[in-house]
């Protein structure tokens, strides 16, 4: 496959510059003085040097967040004032849409056009949506029945209070959007935050840090500390003065976070991996389903936790669908994210490239077969061909494990009960797709599938209003929607004897 030349693209970004940590409203170097390079994954070129936060910086950031929670102007703001600040963050994200999309493309590899159409407006919308919740948080009044105090009367009510200082660890696949998903509800509920972006993609979260200050978020309320997972991330998850940790990333690290959080029993929410089934029935609009299956796996280089990586097709349409998705895979223009022609960029890193190409080898050795793609693309850059696999069996690793790349495995089915069993035969339960023109079949299957999101005749619909998260080992709790607020709130019961 020909890839667009990753040549010098016109950008406003100044390559080779340095970035600092945001702690207590100040930009500063890491306590150790260390920094690390962040790379353009399409070329391997250095984009910037970033201060490398570690345990000592995390500790300073947690102290700043604690002060901002207990003393600062933040906790004295009215909900309306807080909501307006959060709304302004959304406005500033949109005012800087082009710049943020470019940063996202350079640091992650994704097409700038995709970042401009999806990542950036979704991030802005999340802040706008959460801004509205700041003024709508409320407890309730309750009438207690107390059998051992006959005749006593009470006035009782519940208060919703911020959980406190929150640690947030986010991944590299949607760097800005994941920051927004995490920060929006934390700010709406009045928490303060230490955010650790992924080491592969720290740039957009650091720029967002500047925009937060510009919007009027007081210093110390959001601290942004890039660094590595094993050092900065682990220190945040274990910190005794952090009240809650929110994590998005691998299931493997999610389990480490749970263990680290047990020291002070901090609250934990997790958004982890997936191996989501996309199911095409005999009565589906086949052309729409083919397009949906391709988009469900190839969007964002397949680096999406809810990617539809297991494609179950009714045997009547199996050949047609495999042919259609393969044609779509072969037609995708792979190249540098800043090239306007590009539809798919490189994978984010050497590590992810090794992982995905490793799975292509595993699939082959297990006896499955690539009918489109199946190989890496010659460098520079971490490019992999969009790949369609057939002949995989339910117990194969390529069917059971998350690849997190542009790789889909198609399997035929004939019986709906058997299909439902196979769809649920996974440690994961993040998302699913169902393609059918039979309304009752769609709703029945939506109930049977153990996943946090079921799409019917569509795929990859993300919206600030819709809760998102996983059953089973895909996570704990939900992001977005009203539901996410409970991750960041404590409930207090107040009882007054009358
Ligand atoms: P990862 O889970 O190691 O990294 C995600 C975040 O966790 C990063 O900010 C990282 O610095 C941090 N982290 C790593 N180790 C940590 C630790 N011990 N304590 C605290 N924080 C830690 O994911 P990685 O290695 O980048 O990718 C591996 C696989 O994970 C991918 O191939 C994919 O299958 C899955 N993944 C899932 C994501 C999702 O959206 N659910 C996002 C990224 C990766
Ligand atoms: Mg890792």
Coordinates of C-alpha atoms and ligand atoms in Angstrom, one line a residue:
X1 CA 0.0 0.0 0.0
X2 CA 1.3 3.4 -0.9
X3 CA 1.5 5.9 1.9
X4 CA 1.5 9.6 1.6
X5 CA 4.9 11.1 2.0
X6 CA 5.4 12.2 5.6
X7 CA 7.1 15.3 4.4
X8 CA 7.4 18.7 6.0
X9 CA 3.9 20.0 6.7
X10 CA 3.1 23.6 7.4
X11 CA 2.3 24.0 11.0
X12 CA 2.3 26.7 13.6
X13 CA 3.9 24.3 16.0
X14 CA 7.4 25.1 17.1
X15 CA 9.4 21.8 17.0
X16 CA 12.0 21.1 19.6
X17 CA 10.6 23.5 22.2
X18 CA 10.1 22.6 25.9
X19 CA 7.1 22.2 28.0
X20 CA 6.8 22.4 31.8
X21 CA 4.5 20.9 34.5
X22 CA 1.4 22.9 35.7
X23 CA 1.4 22.9 39.5
X24 CA -0.5 25.4 41.6
X25 CA -1.1 27.6 38.7
X26 CA 2.6 27.9 37.9
X27 CA 4.6 26.4 35.0
X28 CA 7.7 24.7 36.4
X29 CA 10.4 22.1 35.7
X30 CA 10.3 18.6 37.3
X31 CA 11.9 18.4 40.7
X32 CA 14.4 16.0 39.3
X33 CA 15.2 18.4 36.4
X34 CA 14.5 15.5 34.0
X35 CA 12.6 15.7 30.8
X36 CA 11.5 13.3 28.0
X37 CA 10.9 13.6 24.3
X38 CA 7.5 13.3 22.7
X39 CA 7.6 12.2 19.1
X40 CA 5.7 12.5 15.8
X41 CA 4.7 8.9 15.3
X42 CA 4.5 9.4 11.5
X43 CA 8.1 10.3 11.2
X44 CA 9.8 9.5 14.5
X45 CA 10.9 13.2 14.7
X46 CA 11.1 14.9 18.1
X47 CA 8.2 17.3 18.6
X48 CA 9.1 18.7 22.1
X49 CA 10.8 18.0 25.3
X50 CA 8.5 17.7 28.2
X51 CA 9.3 18.0 32.0
X52 CA 9.1 14.5 33.4
X53 CA 7.0 14.5 36.5
X54 CA 7.5 11.8 39.2
X55 CA 6.6 11.1 42.8
X56 CA 7.9 14.4 44.2
X57 CA 6.1 16.5 41.6
X58 CA 2.9 14.5 42.1
X59 CA 3.2 15.2 45.8
X60 CA 3.5 18.9 45.2
X61 CA 0.6 18.8 42.8
X62 CA -1.6 16.9 45.4
X63 CA -0.7 19.5 48.1
X64 CA -1.7 22.3 45.7
X65 CA -5.0 20.5 44.9
X66 CA -5.7 20.0 48.6
X67 CA -5.1 23.7 49.3
X68 CA -7.3 24.7 46.4
X69 CA -10.0 22.4 47.7
X70 CA -9.9 23.5 51.3
X71 CA -9.0 27.2 51.2
X72 CA -9.1 28.5 47.6
X73 CA -11.6 30.7 45.8
X74 CA -12.8 27.5 44.0
X75 CA -14.7 26.1 46.9
X76 CA -16.3 29.5 47.7
X77 CA -17.5 30.1 44.1
X78 CA -21.3 29.7 43.6
X79 CA -22.4 26.8 41.4
X80 CA -23.3 29.4 38.8
X81 CA -19.9 31.0 38.8
X82 CA -18.3 27.5 38.6
X83 CA -20.6 26.6 35.7
X84 CA -19.7 29.7 33.8
X85 CA -16.0 29.0 34.2
X86 CA -16.4 25.5 32.9
X87 CA -18.5 26.8 30.0
X88 CA -15.8 29.2 29.1
X89 CA -13.3 26.3 28.9
X90 CA -15.5 24.8 26.2
X91 CA -15.6 28.1 24.4
X92 CA -11.8 28.4 24.5
X93 CA -11.4 24.8 23.2
X94 CA -13.5 25.7 20.2
X95 CA -11.8 29.0 19.7
X96 CA -8.5 27.1 19.5
X97 CA -9.9 24.1 17.6
X98 CA -7.5 24.3 14.7
X99 CA -4.4 24.5 16.9
X100 CA -5.6 21.7 19.2
X101 CA -6.5 19.4 16.3
X102 CA -3.0 20.0 14.9
X103 CA -1.3 19.2 18.2
X104 CA -3.5 16.1 18.5
X105 CA -2.5 15.0 15.0
X106 CA 1.2 15.6 15.6
X107 CA 1.4 13.9 18.9
X108 CA -0.9 11.0 18.4
X109 CA -0.7 10.5 14.6
X110 CA -4.4 10.7 13.9
X111 CA -5.7 12.7 10.9
X112 CA -6.1 16.4 11.8
X113 CA -9.4 16.4 10.0
X114 CA -10.7 13.6 12.3
X115 CA -9.4 15.6 15.4
X116 CA -11.2 18.7 14.0
X117 CA -14.4 16.8 13.4
X118 CA -14.5 14.6 16.4
X119 CA -12.0 15.0 19.3
X120 CA -12.1 18.8 19.6
X121 CA -15.8 19.5 19.3
X122 CA -16.6 16.5 21.5
X123 CA -14.2 17.9 24.2
X124 CA -15.8 21.3 24.0
X125 CA -19.3 19.8 24.2
X126 CA -18.3 17.8 27.2
X127 CA -17.3 21.0 29.1
X128 CA -20.5 22.8 28.0
X129 CA -22.7 19.8 29.1
X130 CA -20.9 19.5 32.4
X131 CA -21.1 23.3 33.0
X132 CA -24.9 22.9 33.2
X133 CA -24.6 20.2 35.9
X134 CA -22.7 22.6 38.3
X135 CA -26.1 24.3 39.1
X136 CA -28.2 21.2 39.1
X137 CA -26.5 19.0 41.8
X138 CA -28.9 18.4 44.6
X139 CA -29.7 16.1 47.4
X140 CA -33.2 15.3 48.6
X141 CA -35.4 15.4 51.7
X142 CA -36.2 12.2 53.5
X143 CA -38.7 11.2 56.2
X144 CA -37.0 8.6 58.4
X145 CA -39.0 5.8 60.1
X146 CA -37.2 4.9 63.3
X147 CA -39.0 2.0 65.2
X148 CA -37.0 2.5 68.4
X149 CA -38.0 6.2 68.8
X150 CA -41.7 6.1 68.8
X151 CA -43.4 9.5 68.3
X152 CA -40.1 11.2 67.4
X153 CA -40.1 13.6 64.4
X154 CA -37.2 14.4 62.2
X155 CA -36.2 16.6 59.3
X156 CA -33.7 14.8 57.2
X157 CA -32.0 15.6 54.0
X158 CA -29.0 14.6 51.8
X159 CA -26.2 16.8 50.7
X160 CA -24.0 16.1 47.6
X161 CA -20.4 17.1 48.3
X162 CA -17.3 16.9 46.1
X163 CA -15.3 13.7 46.8
X164 CA -12.2 15.9 47.2
X165 CA -8.8 15.7 45.6
X166 CA -9.0 13.6 42.4
X167 CA -6.1 11.9 40.6
X168 CA -6.8 11.2 36.9
X169 CA -4.6 9.1 34.6
X170 CA -5.5 9.1 30.9
X171 CA -4.3 7.3 27.7
X172 CA -2.9 8.4 24.4
X173 CA -5.7 7.5 21.9
X174 CA -7.9 10.6 22.4
X175 CA -5.5 12.7 24.5
X176 CA -7.6 15.9 24.6
X177 CA -11.0 14.2 24.7
X178 CA -10.0 11.9 27.6
X179 CA -8.7 15.0 29.5
X180 CA -12.2 16.6 28.9
X181 CA -14.1 13.4 29.9
X182 CA -12.2 13.4 33.2
X183 CA -11.9 17.1 34.0
X184 CA -15.5 18.1 33.1
X185 CA -17.3 16.2 35.8
X186 CA -14.6 16.8 38.4
X187 CA -14.9 20.5 37.9
X188 CA -18.7 20.5 37.8
X189 CA -18.8 18.8 41.2
X190 CA -16.3 21.1 42.7
X191 CA -13.4 18.7 43.1
X192 CA -9.7 19.6 42.5
X193 CA -7.5 17.5 40.2
X194 CA -4.1 16.2 39.5
X195 CA -4.1 15.0 35.8
X196 CA -1.4 12.7 34.4
X197 CA -1.5 12.6 30.6
X198 CA 0.0 9.6 28.7
X199 CA 3.7 9.9 28.2
X200 CA 3.2 9.4 24.4
X201 CA 0.8 12.4 24.0
X202 CA 1.2 15.1 26.7
X203 CA 1.0 18.2 24.4
X204 CA -2.8 18.8 24.1
X205 CA -3.4 18.4 27.9
X206 CA -0.7 20.9 28.6
X207 CA -2.2 23.4 26.2
X208 CA -5.6 22.7 27.8
X209 CA -4.0 23.6 31.1
X210 CA -3.2 27.1 29.7
X211 CA -6.8 27.4 28.5
X212 CA -8.2 26.4 31.9
X213 CA -6.2 29.2 33.6
X214 CA -7.3 31.6 30.9
X215 CA -11.0 30.6 31.4
X216 CA -10.7 31.5 35.1
X217 CA -10.1 28.1 36.8
X218 CA -8.1 29.2 39.8
X219 CA -4.5 28.0 40.2
X220 CA -4.1 24.6 41.9
X221 CA -7.6 23.4 40.9
X222 CA -6.2 21.5 37.9
X223 CA -2.6 20.4 38.0
X224 CA -1.2 18.8 34.9
X225 CA 1.8 16.5 35.5
X226 CA 3.1 14.5 32.5
X227 CA 5.4 11.6 33.3
X228 CA 5.6 7.8 33.0
X229 CA 3.0 5.4 34.3
X230 CA 5.3 3.4 36.5
X231 CA 6.5 6.5 38.3
X232 CA 4.1 9.5 38.1
X233 CA 1.0 7.4 37.5
X234 CA 1.8 4.9 40.2
X235 CA 2.6 7.7 42.7
X236 CA -0.7 9.3 42.0
X237 CA -2.7 6.1 42.4
X238 CA -1.0 5.3 45.7
X239 CA -0.9 8.9 47.2
X240 CA -2.5 8.9 50.7
X241 CA -4.0 12.4 50.3
X242 CA -5.8 11.6 47.0
X243 CA -9.5 10.9 47.7
X244 CA -10.3 9.3 44.3
X245 CA -8.5 8.0 41.2
X246 CA -10.1 7.9 37.8
X247 CA -8.3 5.9 35.1
X248 CA -8.6 5.1 31.4
X249 CA -6.2 2.6 29.9
X250 CA -5.4 -1.1 29.8
X251 CA -7.2 -3.6 32.0
X252 CA -3.7 -4.8 33.2
X253 CA -2.9 -1.3 34.6
X254 CA -6.5 -0.9 35.9
X255 CA -5.8 -3.8 38.2
X256 CA -2.6 -2.2 39.4
X257 CA -4.5 1.0 40.1
X258 CA -7.0 -0.9 42.2
X259 CA -4.2 -2.4 44.3
X260 CA -2.4 0.9 44.7
X261 CA -5.7 2.6 45.7
X262 CA -6.3 0.2 48.5
X263 CA -3.8 1.9 50.8
X264 CA -6.2 4.7 51.7
X265 CA -9.3 3.1 50.1
X266 CA -9.6 5.9 47.7
X267 CA -12.6 5.7 45.3
X268 CA -11.8 4.2 42.0
X269 CA -13.4 4.4 38.6
X270 CA -11.9 2.6 35.6
X271 CA -12.5 2.7 31.8
X272 CA -10.6 -0.2 30.4
X273 CA -10.2 -2.4 27.3
X274 CA -12.7 -4.1 25.1
X275 CA -13.2 -6.7 22.4
X276 CA -16.5 -5.6 21.1
X277 CA -18.8 -7.6 18.9
X278 CA -20.3 -6.0 15.8
X279 CA -23.2 -8.2 14.6
X280 CA -24.8 -8.2 11.1
X281 CA -28.1 -10.1 10.7
X282 CA -29.6 -11.6 7.6
X283 CA -32.2 -8.8 7.5
X284 CA -29.7 -5.9 7.8
X285 CA -29.2 -3.1 5.3
X286 CA -25.9 -4.8 4.2
X287 CA -24.3 -1.8 2.6
X288 CA -24.9 0.3 5.7
X289 CA -23.6 -2.5 7.9
X290 CA -20.4 -2.9 5.8
X291 CA -19.7 0.8 6.1
X292 CA -20.5 0.6 9.9
X293 CA -18.2 -2.4 10.4
X294 CA -15.3 -0.7 8.6
X295 CA -15.8 2.6 10.5
X296 CA -16.3 0.6 13.8
X297 CA -12.7 -0.8 13.5
X298 CA -10.7 1.6 11.3
X299 CA -11.7 4.9 13.0
X300 CA -8.7 6.3 14.9
X301 CA -6.4 3.6 13.6
X302 CA -8.4 1.1 15.6
X303 CA -7.0 2.6 18.7
X304 CA -10.4 2.9 20.4
X305 CA -11.4 0.9 23.5
X306 CA -14.9 0.3 22.0
X307 CA -13.7 -0.7 18.5
X308 CA -15.8 -3.4 16.9
X309 CA -13.0 -5.9 16.5
X310 CA -15.1 -9.1 16.4
X311 CA -17.4 -9.1 13.4
X312 CA -20.2 -11.7 13.4
X313 CA -22.0 -11.9 10.1
X314 CA -25.0 -14.0 9.2
X315 CA -23.7 -16.7 6.9
X316 CA -26.1 -15.6 4.2
X317 CA -24.1 -12.3 3.8
X318 CA -20.7 -13.5 5.0
X319 CA -18.8 -13.4 1.7
X320 CA -20.4 -10.1 0.6
X321 CA -19.6 -8.4 4.0
X322 CA -16.0 -9.7 4.0
X323 CA -15.5 -8.5 0.5
X324 CA -17.1 -5.1 1.3
X325 CA -15.1 -4.5 4.5
X326 CA -11.9 -5.6 2.7
X327 CA -12.6 -3.2 -0.2
X328 CA -13.1 -0.4 2.4
X329 CA -9.8 -1.4 4.1
X330 CA -7.8 -1.3 0.9
X331 CA -9.3 2.1 -0.1
X332 CA -8.2 3.8 3.1
X333 CA -5.5 6.5 2.5
X334 CA -2.9 5.9 5.1
X335 CA -0.4 8.8 5.7
X336 CA 0.8 11.6 7.8
X337 CA -2.1 13.1 9.9
X338 CA -1.5 16.6 8.7
X339 CA -1.9 15.6 5.0
X340 CA -5.4 16.6 4.1
X341 CA -5.8 13.4 2.0
X342 CA -5.0 11.1 5.0
X343 CA -7.8 8.9 6.4
X344 CA -5.7 6.8 8.7
X345 CA -2.5 7.8 10.5
X346 CA 0.3 5.7 12.1
X347 CA -0.1 3.9 15.4
X348 CA 0.9 6.0 18.3
X349 CA 4.3 4.4 19.3
X350 CA 6.9 1.8 18.6
X351 CA 5.4 -0.2 21.5
X352 CA 1.9 -0.1 20.0
X353 CA 3.3 -0.9 16.6
X354 CA 5.1 -4.0 18.0
X355 CA 2.0 -5.0 19.8
X356 CA -0.3 -4.8 16.8
X357 CA 2.2 -6.4 14.4
X358 CA 2.8 -9.1 17.0
X359 CA -0.9 -9.9 17.0
X360 CA -0.9 -10.1 13.2
X361 CA 1.8 -12.8 13.6
X362 CA -0.1 -14.6 16.3
X363 CA -3.2 -14.7 14.2
X364 CA -1.3 -16.2 11.3
X365 CA 0.3 -18.8 13.5
X366 CA -3.1 -19.7 15.0
X367 CA -4.4 -20.4 11.5
X368 CA -6.3 -17.3 10.6
X369 CA -5.8 -15.5 7.3
X370 CA -5.7 -11.9 6.3
X371 CA -7.9 -11.2 3.3
X372 CA -7.0 -7.5 3.3
X373 CA -3.8 -5.9 4.8
X374 CA -2.0 -8.1 7.4
X375 CA 1.3 -6.4 7.4
X376 CA 3.2 -3.4 8.6
X377 CA 4.0 -0.6 6.1
X378 CA 7.7 0.3 5.6
X379 CA 8.8 3.1 7.8
X380 CA 9.5 5.8 8.8
X381 CA 6.6 5.9 11.2
X382 CA 4.5 3.3 12.9
X383 CA 2.1 2.5 10.0
X384 CA 0.1 -0.8 9.8
X385 CA -2.2 -1.9 7.0
X386 CA -5.9 -1.9 7.7
X387 CA -6.5 -5.6 8.1
X388 CA -9.5 -8.0 7.7
X389 CA -9.0 -11.5 9.1
X390 CA -11.1 -14.7 8.5
X391 CA -10.9 -18.3 9.7
X392 CA -10.3 -17.3 13.3
X393 CA -11.7 -19.6 16.0
X394 CA -13.4 -18.5 19.3
X395 CA -10.5 -19.6 21.4
X396 CA -7.8 -17.9 19.3
X397 CA -5.9 -15.0 21.0
X398 CA -6.8 -12.8 18.1
X399 CA -10.5 -13.2 19.1
X400 CA -10.0 -13.1 22.9
X401 CA -7.4 -10.3 23.4
X402 CA -7.5 -6.6 22.7
X403 CA -5.3 -5.7 19.7
X404 CA -6.0 -2.0 19.7
X405 CA -5.2 -1.5 16.1
X406 CA -6.9 -1.5 12.6
X407 CA -7.5 -5.3 12.7
X408 CA -11.0 -6.9 12.4
X409 CA -11.8 -10.6 12.5
X410 CA -14.9 -11.8 10.7
X411 CA -16.8 -14.9 11.7
X412 CA -20.0 -16.4 10.2
X413 CA -23.1 -17.4 12.4
X414 CA -26.5 -18.9 11.7
X415 CA -28.3 -19.2 15.0
X416 CA -29.2 -16.2 17.2
X417 CA -28.8 -18.0 20.5
X418 CA -25.4 -19.3 19.6
X419 CA -24.5 -15.8 18.3
X420 CA -25.6 -14.2 21.6
X421 CA -23.5 -16.7 23.6
X422 CA -20.4 -16.0 21.4
X423 CA -20.9 -12.2 21.6
X424 CA -20.9 -12.5 25.4
X425 CA -18.0 -15.0 25.5
X426 CA -15.4 -12.4 26.5
X427 CA -13.8 -11.0 29.7
X428 CA -14.6 -7.6 28.3
X429 CA -18.0 -5.9 28.0
X430 CA -17.6 -2.4 26.7
X431 CA -19.6 -2.0 23.5
X432 CA -21.5 -3.9 20.8
X433 CA -23.1 -3.2 17.4
X434 CA -26.3 -4.8 16.0
X435 CA -27.3 -4.4 12.4
X436 CA -30.9 -5.5 11.6
X437 CA -34.2 -4.2 10.2
X438 CA -36.2 -6.2 12.7
X439 CA -37.0 -3.8 15.6
X440 CA -37.9 -6.5 18.1
X441 CA -34.8 -8.5 17.4
X442 CA -32.6 -5.4 17.9
X443 CA -34.2 -4.6 21.3
X444 CA -34.1 -8.2 22.5
X445 CA -30.4 -8.6 21.6
X446 CA -29.6 -5.2 23.1
X447 CA -30.9 -6.6 26.4
X448 CA -29.0 -9.9 26.1
X449 CA -25.6 -8.4 25.3
X450 CA -23.4 -7.7 28.4
X451 CA -21.9 -4.4 27.4
X452 CA -22.0 -0.8 28.5
X453 CA -23.1 0.5 25.1
X454 CA -25.1 -1.3 22.4
X455 CA -25.3 0.5 19.0
X456 CA -28.2 -0.5 16.7
X457 CA -27.7 0.3 13.0
X458 CA -24.9 2.6 13.8
X459 CA -21.5 2.5 15.5
X460 CA -19.2 4.8 17.5
X461 CA -21.7 7.3 18.7
X462 CA -20.2 9.3 21.5
X463 CA -22.1 12.1 23.2
X464 CA -21.7 14.0 26.5
X465 CA -25.3 13.0 27.4
X466 CA -24.7 9.2 27.1
X467 CA -23.1 7.2 29.8
X468 CA -20.1 5.2 28.6
X469 CA -18.3 2.4 30.3
X470 CA -17.9 -1.3 30.8
X471 CA -19.3 -4.5 32.2
X472 CA -17.0 -7.2 33.4
X473 CA -13.2 -6.4 33.0
X474 CA -14.0 -3.3 30.9
X475 CA -14.2 -1.2 34.0
X476 CA -15.9 0.2 37.0
X477 CA -18.4 3.1 36.8
X478 CA -19.4 5.2 33.8
X479 CA -18.0 8.3 32.1
X480 CA -20.2 11.1 30.8
X481 CA -23.9 11.6 31.2
X482 CA -25.5 12.4 34.6
X483 CA -24.1 9.0 35.7
X484 CA -20.5 10.1 35.8
X485 CA -21.3 12.7 38.5
X486 CA -21.7 10.0 41.1
X487 CA -18.0 9.1 40.6
X488 CA -17.1 12.6 42.0
X489 CA -19.7 13.1 44.7
X490 CA -20.1 11.9 48.3
X491 CA -23.6 11.8 49.8
X492 CA -24.1 13.1 53.3
X493 CA -27.2 12.4 55.3
X494 CA -28.2 15.1 57.8
X495 CA -30.8 14.3 60.4
X496 CA -32.4 16.9 62.6
X497 CA -34.5 15.8 65.6
X498 CA -37.5 18.1 65.9
Ligands
LIG1 P1 -1.5 1.8 29.8 O1 -2.7 1.3 30.5 O2 -0.1 1.3 30.3 O3 -1.4 3.4 29.8 C1 -2.5 4.2 30.1 C2 -2.1 5.3 31.1 O4 -1.8 4.6 32.3 C3 -0.9 6.1 30.7 O5 -1.1 7.5 31.2 C4 0.2 5.5 31.5 O6 1.3 6.3 31.8 C5 -0.5 5.1 32.8 N1 0.1 4.0 33.5 C6 0.9 2.9 33.1 N2 1.3 2.1 34.1 C7 0.8 2.7 35.2 C8 0.9 2.3 36.6 N3 1.5 1.3 37.0 N4 0.2 3.1 37.5 C9 -0.5 4.2 37.1 N5 -0.5 4.6 35.8 C10 0.1 3.8 34.9 O7 -1.6 1.5 28.3 P2 -0.5 1.3 27.1 O8 0.7 0.6 27.7 O9 -0.2 2.7 26.6 O10 -1.2 0.5 26.1 C11 -1.3 -1.0 26.2 C12 -2.7 -1.4 25.8 O11 -3.7 -0.9 26.7 C13 -3.2 -1.0 24.5 O12 -2.6 -1.8 23.4 C14 -4.7 -1.2 24.6 O13 -5.0 -2.5 24.5 C15 -4.9 -0.8 26.0 N6 -5.4 0.6 26.1 C16 -6.7 0.9 26.3 C17 -7.1 2.2 26.3 C18 -8.6 2.5 26.5 O14 -9.0 3.5 26.0 N7 -9.3 1.7 27.3 C19 -6.2 3.3 26.1 C20 -4.9 3.0 26.0 C21 -4.5 1.6 26.0
LIG2 MG1 1.6 0.3 29.5

